[in-house]
GROMACS .gro file of C-alpha atoms in nm:
model
  385
    1LEU     CA    1  -7.543  29.650  -6.608
    2ILE     CA    2  -7.435  29.587  -6.243
    3ASP     CA    3  -7.103  29.504  -6.087
    4TYR     CA    4  -7.005  29.170  -5.942
    5ALA     CA    5  -7.063  29.269  -5.579
    6SER     CA    6  -7.421  29.387  -5.647
    7TYR     CA    7  -7.494  29.071  -5.843
    8GLU     CA    8  -7.366  28.860  -5.554
    9VAL     CA    9  -7.591  29.047  -5.306
   10LEU     CA   10  -7.897  29.004  -5.528
   11CYS     CA   11  -7.839  28.629  -5.565
   12VAL     CA   12  -7.793  28.578  -5.194
   13SER     CA   13  -8.103  28.788  -5.117
   14MET     CA   14  -8.315  28.588  -5.365
   15LEU     CA   15  -8.194  28.265  -5.205
   16PHE     CA   16  -8.296  28.380  -4.855
   17VAL     CA   17  -8.633  28.513  -4.971
   18THR     CA   18  -8.718  28.192  -5.155
   19ALA     CA   19  -8.607  27.973  -4.865
   20GLY     CA   20  -8.815  28.176  -4.622
   21LEU     CA   21  -9.132  28.212  -4.829
   22THR     CA   22  -9.170  27.843  -4.917
   23PRO     CA   23  -9.247  27.716  -4.564
   24VAL     CA   24  -9.460  28.024  -4.488
   25VAL     CA   25  -9.680  27.972  -4.797
   26ARG     CA   26  -9.710  27.601  -4.720
   27TYR     CA   27  -9.819  27.679  -4.362
   28LEU     CA   28 -10.071  27.941  -4.469
   29PHE     CA   29 -10.217  27.704  -4.732
   30LYS     CA   30 -10.272  27.428  -4.476
   31SER     CA   31 -10.420  27.674  -4.224
   32THR     CA   32 -10.666  27.803  -4.483
   33ILE     CA   33 -10.779  27.452  -4.571
   34LYS     CA   34 -10.820  27.367  -4.204
   35ASP     CA   35 -11.023  27.680  -4.127
   36LYS     CA   36 -11.256  27.610  -4.418
   37HIS     CA   37 -11.323  27.260  -4.290
   38ASN     CA   38 -11.393  27.371  -3.934
   39ARG     CA   39 -11.691  27.584  -4.033
   40ARG     CA   40 -11.854  27.396  -4.322
   41THR     CA   41 -12.206  27.416  -4.172
   42ILE     CA   42 -12.517  27.630  -4.215
   43GLN     CA   43 -12.511  27.715  -3.844
   44HIS     CA   44 -12.164  27.868  -3.866
   45SER     CA   45 -12.197  28.029  -4.212
   46ASN     CA   46 -12.291  28.386  -4.284
   47PRO     CA   47 -12.674  28.395  -4.282
   48TYR     CA   48 -12.671  28.688  -4.523
   49GLY     CA   49 -12.402  28.559  -4.757
   50GLU     CA   50 -12.380  28.308  -5.040
   51LEU     CA   51 -12.487  27.951  -4.956
   52ARG     CA   52 -12.304  27.675  -5.143
   53VAL     CA   53 -12.515  27.364  -5.195
   54MET     CA   54 -12.450  27.034  -5.376
   55ALA     CA   55 -12.770  26.868  -5.495
   56CYS     CA   56 -12.726  26.503  -5.587
   57ILE     CA   57 -12.970  26.336  -5.829
   58TYR     CA   58 -13.008  25.966  -5.896
   59GLU     CA   59 -13.327  25.969  -6.106
   60GLU     CA   60 -13.527  26.233  -6.294
   61GLU     CA   61 -13.799  26.195  -6.028
   62ASN     CA   62 -13.562  26.361  -5.777
   63VAL     CA   63 -13.565  26.693  -5.966
   64PRO     CA   64 -13.896  26.845  -5.837
   65SER     CA   65 -13.812  26.783  -5.472
   66ILE     CA   66 -13.467  26.936  -5.510
   67ILE     CA   67 -13.600  27.253  -5.670
   68HIS     CA   68 -13.881  27.253  -5.415
   69LEU     CA   69 -13.617  27.265  -5.135
   70LEU     CA   70 -13.402  27.527  -5.309
   71LYS     CA   71 -13.703  27.758  -5.344
   72ALA     CA   72 -13.780  27.718  -4.973
   73THR     CA   73 -13.419  27.804  -4.876
   74ASN     CA   74 -13.491  28.161  -4.981
   75PRO     CA   75 -13.237  28.246  -5.253
   76THR     CA   76 -13.208  28.621  -5.313
   77LYS     CA   77 -12.971  28.849  -5.501
   78ASP     CA   78 -12.821  28.958  -5.169
   79SER     CA   79 -12.798  28.601  -5.038
   80PRO     CA   80 -12.775  28.374  -5.348
   81ILE     CA   81 -12.748  27.997  -5.359
   82ASN     CA   82 -12.456  27.856  -5.554
   83VAL     CA   83 -12.572  27.504  -5.635
   84SER     CA   84 -12.371  27.224  -5.794
   85ILE     CA   85 -12.606  26.975  -5.961
   86VAL     CA   86 -12.454  26.625  -5.966
   87HIS     CA   87 -12.629  26.355  -6.165
   88PHE     CA   88 -12.512  26.005  -6.077
   89VAL     CA   89 -12.480  25.738  -6.344
   90GLU     CA   90 -12.383  25.388  -6.234
   91LEU     CA   91 -12.059  25.273  -6.397
   92VAL     CA   92 -12.122  24.995  -6.649
   93GLY     CA   93 -11.861  24.862  -6.894
   94ARG     CA   94 -11.584  25.107  -6.807
   95ALA     CA   95 -11.274  25.068  -6.590
   96THR     CA   96 -11.231  25.437  -6.502
   97PRO     CA   97 -11.488  25.658  -6.328
   98LEU     CA   98 -11.567  25.995  -6.487
   99ILE     CA   99 -11.656  26.340  -6.356
  100ILE     CA  100 -11.803  26.542  -6.641
  101SER     CA  101 -11.848  26.917  -6.615
  102HIS     CA  102 -12.124  27.042  -6.843
  103LYS     CA  103 -11.982  27.362  -6.981
  104ALA     CA  104 -12.123  27.563  -7.268
  105HIS     CA  105 -11.869  27.443  -7.522
  106ARG     CA  106 -11.909  27.071  -7.438
  107LYS     CA  107 -12.093  26.838  -7.671
  108PRO     CA  108 -12.338  26.593  -7.510
  109SER     CA  109 -12.231  26.229  -7.502
  110ALA     CA  110 -12.422  25.903  -7.465
  111ALA     CA  111 -12.337  25.895  -7.092
  112THR     CA  112 -12.494  26.237  -7.037
  113ALA     CA  113 -12.815  26.204  -7.241
  114VAL     CA  114 -13.037  26.182  -6.930
  115SER     CA  115 -12.825  26.445  -6.759
  116GLN     CA  116 -12.905  26.693  -7.034
  117ARG     CA  117 -13.277  26.673  -6.961
  118ILE     CA  118 -13.213  26.726  -6.591
  119ILE     CA  119 -12.978  27.016  -6.656
  120THR     CA  120 -13.232  27.181  -6.887
  121VAL     CA  121 -13.483  27.200  -6.601
  122PHE     CA  122 -13.230  27.353  -6.360
  123LYS     CA  123 -13.107  27.598  -6.625
  124ARG     CA  124 -13.462  27.716  -6.678
  125TYR     CA  125 -13.502  27.756  -6.303
  126GLU     CA  126 -13.178  27.957  -6.299
  127GLU     CA  127 -13.301  28.183  -6.580
  128ASN     CA  128 -13.626  28.250  -6.396
  129ASN     CA  129 -13.428  28.344  -6.081
  130ARG     CA  130 -13.136  28.524  -6.240
  131GLY     CA  131 -12.894  28.657  -5.983
  132SER     CA  132 -13.027  28.452  -5.692
  133ILE     CA  133 -12.951  28.098  -5.821
  134LEU     CA  134 -12.623  27.991  -5.982
  135VAL     CA  135 -12.620  27.640  -6.131
  136HIS     CA  136 -12.307  27.432  -6.204
  137PRO     CA  137 -12.405  27.091  -6.351
  138TYR     CA  138 -12.194  26.775  -6.336
  139THR     CA  139 -12.233  26.410  -6.421
  140VAL     CA  140 -12.054  26.146  -6.215
  141VAL     CA  141 -12.013  25.804  -6.380
  142SER     CA  142 -11.893  25.567  -6.106
  143PRO     CA  143 -11.982  25.242  -5.927
  144TYR     CA  144 -12.203  25.285  -5.621
  145ALA     CA  145 -11.930  25.149  -5.392
  146SER     CA  146 -11.694  25.442  -5.465
  147MET     CA  147 -11.940  25.712  -5.571
  148HIS     CA  148 -11.913  25.884  -5.233
  149ASN     CA  149 -11.545  25.963  -5.300
  150ASP     CA  150 -11.639  26.176  -5.598
  151VAL     CA  151 -11.910  26.350  -5.398
  152CYS     CA  152 -11.683  26.433  -5.107
  153MET     CA  153 -11.392  26.551  -5.319
  154LEU     CA  154 -11.616  26.766  -5.539
  155ALA     CA  155 -11.780  26.914  -5.227
  156LEU     CA  156 -11.434  26.987  -5.089
  157HIS     CA  157 -11.322  27.158  -5.408
  158LYS     CA  158 -11.642  27.363  -5.442
  159ARG     CA  159 -11.635  27.464  -5.071
  160THR     CA  160 -11.984  27.326  -5.025
  161THR     CA  161 -12.183  27.391  -4.707
  162LEU     CA  162 -12.465  27.143  -4.760
  163ILE     CA  163 -12.496  26.820  -4.960
  164ILE     CA  164 -12.854  26.715  -5.045
  165LEU     CA  165 -12.909  26.343  -5.106
  166PRO     CA  166 -13.241  26.185  -5.213
  167PHE     CA  167 -13.362  25.897  -4.998
  168HIS     CA  168 -13.302  25.547  -5.137
  169LYS     CA  169 -13.675  25.471  -5.139
  170GLN     CA  170 -13.927  25.618  -5.384
  171PHE     CA  171 -14.254  25.646  -5.193
  172VAL     CA  172 -14.461  25.710  -5.507
  173THR     CA  173 -14.346  25.390  -5.682
  174GLY     CA  174 -14.230  25.193  -5.379
  175THR     CA  175 -13.892  25.110  -5.539
  176ILE     CA  176 -13.591  25.063  -5.311
  177SER     CA  177 -13.228  25.085  -5.425
  178GLY     CA  178 -12.957  24.921  -5.216
  179GLY     CA  179 -12.684  25.094  -5.420
  180ILE     CA  180 -12.825  25.441  -5.344
  181LYS     CA  181 -12.849  25.350  -4.975
  182THR     CA  182 -12.478  25.254  -4.982
  183VAL     CA  183 -12.387  25.589  -5.136
  184ASN     CA  184 -12.593  25.784  -4.884
  185CYS     CA  185 -12.444  25.598  -4.584
  186ASN     CA  186 -12.088  25.651  -4.709
  187VAL     CA  187 -12.145  26.023  -4.772
  188LEU     CA  188 -12.296  26.066  -4.426
  189GLU     CA  189 -11.985  25.908  -4.276
  190LYS     CA  190 -11.720  26.091  -4.479
  191SER     CA  191 -11.872  26.417  -4.597
  192PRO     CA  192 -11.660  26.733  -4.545
  193CYS     CA  193 -11.973  26.940  -4.476
  194SER     CA  194 -12.331  26.908  -4.355
  195VAL     CA  195 -12.564  26.657  -4.527
  196GLY     CA  196 -12.939  26.652  -4.576
  197ILE     CA  197 -13.137  26.340  -4.673
  198LEU     CA  198 -13.446  26.445  -4.869
  199ILE     CA  199 -13.754  26.223  -4.857
  200ASP     CA  200 -14.021  26.297  -5.116
  201ARG     CA  201 -14.352  26.142  -5.007
  202GLY     CA  202 -14.558  26.249  -5.308
  203LEU     CA  203 -14.667  26.599  -5.210
  204LEU     CA  204 -14.513  26.778  -5.507
  205GLY     CA  205 -14.741  26.653  -5.782
  206GLY     CA  206 -14.486  26.637  -6.063
  207ILE     CA  207 -14.269  26.885  -6.246
  208LYS     CA  208 -14.550  27.142  -6.277
  209PHE     CA  209 -14.503  27.223  -5.909
  210VAL     CA  210 -14.159  27.366  -5.988
  211LEU     CA  211 -14.303  27.665  -6.174
  212THR     CA  212 -14.593  27.743  -5.939
  213ASN     CA  213 -14.588  28.029  -5.690
  214TRP     CA  214 -14.663  27.966  -5.323
  215LEU     CA  215 -14.940  28.157  -5.152
  216SER     CA  216 -14.854  28.000  -4.816
  217TYR     CA  217 -14.596  27.731  -4.742
  218HIS     CA  218 -14.567  27.574  -4.399
  219VAL     CA  219 -14.235  27.446  -4.262
  220ALA     CA  220 -14.188  27.269  -3.929
  221VAL     CA  221 -13.861  27.212  -3.740
  222VAL     CA  222 -13.861  26.936  -3.476
  223PHE     CA  223 -13.598  27.022  -3.212
  224LEU     CA  224 -13.491  26.768  -2.952
  225GLY     CA  225 -13.133  26.893  -2.907
  226GLY     CA  226 -12.788  26.814  -3.043
  227ALA     CA  227 -12.570  26.935  -3.327
  228ASP     CA  228 -12.793  26.796  -3.602
  229ASP     CA  229 -13.104  26.966  -3.460
  230ARG     CA  230 -12.914  27.293  -3.436
  231GLU     CA  231 -12.827  27.258  -3.804
  232ALA     CA  232 -13.192  27.192  -3.885
  233LEU     CA  233 -13.296  27.502  -3.690
  234ALA     CA  234 -13.031  27.714  -3.866
  235LEU     CA  235 -13.179  27.611  -4.202
  236GLY     CA  236 -13.528  27.684  -4.075
  237VAL     CA  237 -13.425  28.035  -3.971
  238ARG     CA  238 -13.294  28.102  -4.321
  239MET     CA  239 -13.621  27.976  -4.469
  240SER     CA  240 -13.827  28.196  -4.235
  241GLU     CA  241 -13.710  28.505  -4.424
  242HIS     CA  242 -13.905  28.392  -4.731
  243GLN     CA  243 -14.217  28.605  -4.765
  244THR     CA  244 -14.455  28.313  -4.820
  245ILE     CA  245 -14.315  28.066  -4.566
  246GLU     CA  246 -14.467  28.012  -4.223
  247LEU     CA  247 -14.222  27.847  -3.985
  248THR     CA  248 -14.313  27.646  -3.676
  249VAL     CA  249 -14.040  27.533  -3.435
  250ILE     CA  250 -14.141  27.255  -3.192
  251ARG     CA  251 -13.889  27.214  -2.909
  252PHE     CA  252 -13.905  26.921  -2.668
  253LEU     CA  253 -13.776  27.005  -2.319
  254ALA     CA  254 -13.675  26.698  -2.119
  255ASN     CA  255 -13.529  26.665  -1.772
  256TYR     CA  256 -13.158  26.614  -1.836
  257LYS     CA  257 -12.987  26.338  -1.640
  258LYS     CA  258 -12.677  26.398  -1.431
  259ASP     CA  259 -12.457  26.224  -1.689
  260SER     CA  260 -12.590  26.442  -1.972
  261ASP     CA  261 -12.345  26.673  -2.147
  262PRO     CA  262 -12.397  27.027  -2.008
  263VAL     CA  263 -12.210  27.174  -2.306
  264GLU     CA  264 -12.467  27.037  -2.553
  265LYS     CA  265 -12.754  27.179  -2.349
  266SER     CA  266 -12.579  27.517  -2.337
  267LEU     CA  267 -12.528  27.514  -2.713
  268ASP     CA  268 -12.892  27.419  -2.767
  269ASP     CA  269 -13.012  27.708  -2.547
  270GLU     CA  270 -12.777  27.950  -2.722
  271MET     CA  271 -12.906  27.841  -3.063
  272VAL     CA  272 -13.271  27.876  -2.960
  273ASN     CA  273 -13.210  28.216  -2.805
  274ASP     CA  274 -13.044  28.333  -3.124
  275PHE     CA  275 -13.342  28.205  -3.323
  276LYS     CA  276 -13.583  28.394  -3.098
  277TYR     CA  277 -13.382  28.714  -3.137
  278ARG     CA  278 -13.361  28.693  -3.515
  279CYS     CA  279 -13.730  28.607  -3.557
  280ALA     CA  280 -13.870  28.828  -3.280
  281PHE     CA  281 -14.060  29.056  -3.518
  282ASN     CA  282 -14.153  28.793  -3.775
  283ASN     CA  283 -14.524  28.720  -3.739
  284ARG     CA  284 -14.491  28.418  -3.970
  285VAL     CA  285 -14.283  28.230  -3.710
  286THR     CA  286 -14.431  28.024  -3.429
  287TYR     CA  287 -14.229  27.876  -3.140
  288ILE     CA  288 -14.379  27.592  -2.934
  289GLU     CA  289 -14.220  27.436  -2.621
  290GLU     CA  290 -14.338  27.086  -2.530
  291ASP     CA  291 -14.229  27.094  -2.165
  292LYS     CA  292 -14.480  26.832  -2.049
  293VAL     CA  293 -14.339  26.557  -2.268
  294LYS     CA  294 -14.135  26.321  -2.049
  295ASN     CA  295 -14.074  26.014  -2.268
  296GLY     CA  296 -14.085  25.867  -2.616
  297ARG     CA  297 -14.458  25.801  -2.601
  298GLY     CA  298 -14.518  26.173  -2.549
  299VAL     CA  299 -14.299  26.252  -2.849
  300ILE     CA  300 -14.503  26.015  -3.065
  301ASN     CA  301 -14.827  26.183  -2.956
  302VAL     CA  302 -14.695  26.526  -3.059
  303LEU     CA  303 -14.580  26.392  -3.398
  304LYS     CA  304 -14.925  26.236  -3.455
  305ALA     CA  305 -15.088  26.573  -3.383
  306MET     CA  306 -14.887  26.734  -3.662
  307ALA     CA  307 -15.122  26.560  -3.912
  308ASP     CA  308 -15.092  26.714  -4.259
  309ARG     CA  309 -15.043  27.077  -4.160
  310TYR     CA  310 -14.696  27.116  -4.314
  311GLU     CA  311 -14.542  27.089  -4.660
  312LEU     CA  312 -14.185  27.046  -4.526
  313ILE     CA  313 -14.061  26.897  -4.197
  314ILE     CA  314 -13.694  26.939  -4.098
  315LEU     CA  315 -13.531  26.736  -3.821
  316GLY     CA  316 -13.194  26.616  -3.701
  317ARG     CA  317 -13.050  26.271  -3.772
  318ARG     CA  318 -12.858  26.189  -3.453
  319HIS     CA  319 -12.967  26.232  -3.092
  320ASP     CA  320 -12.849  26.133  -2.747
  321GLU     CA  321 -12.974  25.775  -2.706
  322ASN     CA  322 -12.965  25.817  -2.327
  323SER     CA  323 -13.216  26.102  -2.344
  324PRO     CA  324 -13.556  26.004  -2.193
  325LEU     CA  325 -13.719  26.133  -2.513
  326ILE     CA  326 -13.521  25.891  -2.735
  327LEU     CA  327 -13.466  25.595  -2.500
  328GLU     CA  328 -13.797  25.427  -2.586
  329LEU     CA  329 -13.770  25.502  -2.960
  330THR     CA  330 -13.434  25.346  -3.053
  331GLU     CA  331 -13.606  25.047  -3.216
  332TRP     CA  332 -13.688  25.273  -3.510
  333ASN     CA  333 -13.320  25.353  -3.579
  334LYS     CA  334 -13.271  25.101  -3.862
  335SER     CA  335 -13.173  25.317  -4.159
  336GLU     CA  336 -12.950  25.610  -4.248
  337LEU     CA  337 -13.223  25.852  -4.131
  338GLY     CA  338 -13.177  25.797  -3.759
  339THR     CA  339 -13.453  25.750  -3.501
  340MET     CA  340 -13.675  26.048  -3.581
  341GLY     CA  341 -13.637  26.009  -3.954
  342ASP     CA  342 -13.738  25.644  -3.934
  343ILE     CA  343 -14.046  25.731  -3.728
  344PHE     CA  344 -14.173  25.968  -3.996
  345THR     CA  345 -14.098  25.742  -4.294
  346THR     CA  346 -14.242  25.422  -4.142
  347SER     CA  347 -14.548  25.565  -3.971
  348GLY     CA  348 -14.675  25.822  -4.219
  349TYR     CA  349 -14.680  26.102  -3.958
  350GLY     CA  350 -14.700  26.446  -4.117
  351GLY     CA  351 -14.917  26.329  -4.406
  352LYS     CA  352 -14.741  26.366  -4.744
  353ALA     CA  353 -14.504  26.637  -4.621
  354THR     CA  354 -14.153  26.631  -4.759
  355ILE     CA  355 -13.898  26.531  -4.491
  356LEU     CA  356 -13.545  26.669  -4.467
  357VAL     CA  357 -13.314  26.486  -4.223
  358MET     CA  358 -13.008  26.698  -4.138
  359GLN     CA  359 -12.663  26.592  -4.021
  360GLN     CA  360 -12.411  26.856  -3.922
  361GLN     CA  361 -12.051  26.813  -4.033
  362THR     CA  362 -11.882  26.547  -3.818
  363LYS     CA  363 -11.543  26.591  -3.656
  364GLU     CA  364 -11.431  26.250  -3.779
  365ALA     CA  365 -11.509  26.338  -4.140
  366GLU     CA  366 -11.336  26.673  -4.100
  367GLU     CA  367 -11.015  26.509  -3.974
  368GLU     CA  368 -11.022  26.250  -4.250
  369MET     CA  369 -11.059  26.508  -4.521
  370GLN     CA  370 -10.775  26.713  -4.375
  371THR     CA  371 -10.539  26.416  -4.397
  372ARG     CA  372 -10.589  26.373  -4.773
  373SER     CA  373 -10.269  26.444  -4.960
  374GLN     CA  374 -10.231  26.765  -5.157
  375GLU     CA  375 -10.132  26.556  -5.458
  376GLU     CA  376 -10.475  26.389  -5.458
  377GLN     CA  377 -10.652  26.727  -5.451
  378VAL     CA  378 -10.436  26.854  -5.738
  379LEU     CA  379 -10.515  26.547  -5.950
  380PHE     CA  380 -10.885  26.595  -5.873
  381ARG     CA  381 -10.871  26.953  -5.997
  382LYS     CA  382 -10.719  26.832  -6.319
  383ASP     CA  383 -11.016  26.595  -6.380
  384ASP     CA  384 -11.185  26.879  -6.569
  385ILE     CA  385 -11.359  27.048  -6.279
   0.00000   0.00000   0.00000
């Protein structure tokens, strides 16, 4: 159909186009992955857009507290929550871990018998909130030592903003799991996004609480400063838009030392100012500044005064240990919850309120996830995600 000269020109043109496009596409792909990792936090996400959450479940007892938190996060049709439910099953008698996606055409297996009961509850919750909650259930069968790898890679693939992990101790029964603690610590260290440790202290009263409507629900955010506290405040601001939630933000103002990081203080002030601006006309929001607190003893007195006024308390995991507010409290930092989290769980402050300890995405975890080979990510996608 064409002469030899035209055919020669077409071949040469195709060669140049292919040679030029290949490195461009590779560069754009890497840049896109990097940009996604840099902003995998609630603070930097669109407050009026979709929120991607991964809720991890070890036991059936974790289900009410997870749904309890999802309800408080204010899912709406304009700002839905896309939640991946991951039920962990400890690997016994197999050599290869499994990631099972529960799709409509899949038949339940022996490994997913308990998962089916959990999924049924979340599917019912999704049906009752159609359009505002999207549920994607998975079962991960893996040993505790490597379970965090499945969590991190699944969170990377699903572009998750927040991973919710239940605490390794059940306060109702008093049982403690060393394996769950190992998973939580590894996820905190290597997660590609923000992480929240959820501590259920018995307030919920069973699965019936899931289907009840709130007349008034009180949430408190304890703000001492730092990236994790800013993440906690960002989540609190999202919750404050719920019509039945009353939000109280308690900020501790300490005299910063000369060696303190001025950038962190500037970021804290910017975050608080943004919170005040967004909640200026919300009469369900209360802001309290504890400017007379000078040391750890003063912090403890404020926490004691909180009594049992709140159903949910949100706080950051990591703080500046040189801060005068934390310096006297470091003896509590003996678990994955950090200093403030340990104070609440060991002392009983806040009554039976549910505690959520937030950690914002770490730079170290971000860099580690970026160095993973593309071949590993491709293989993960083929594992029936």
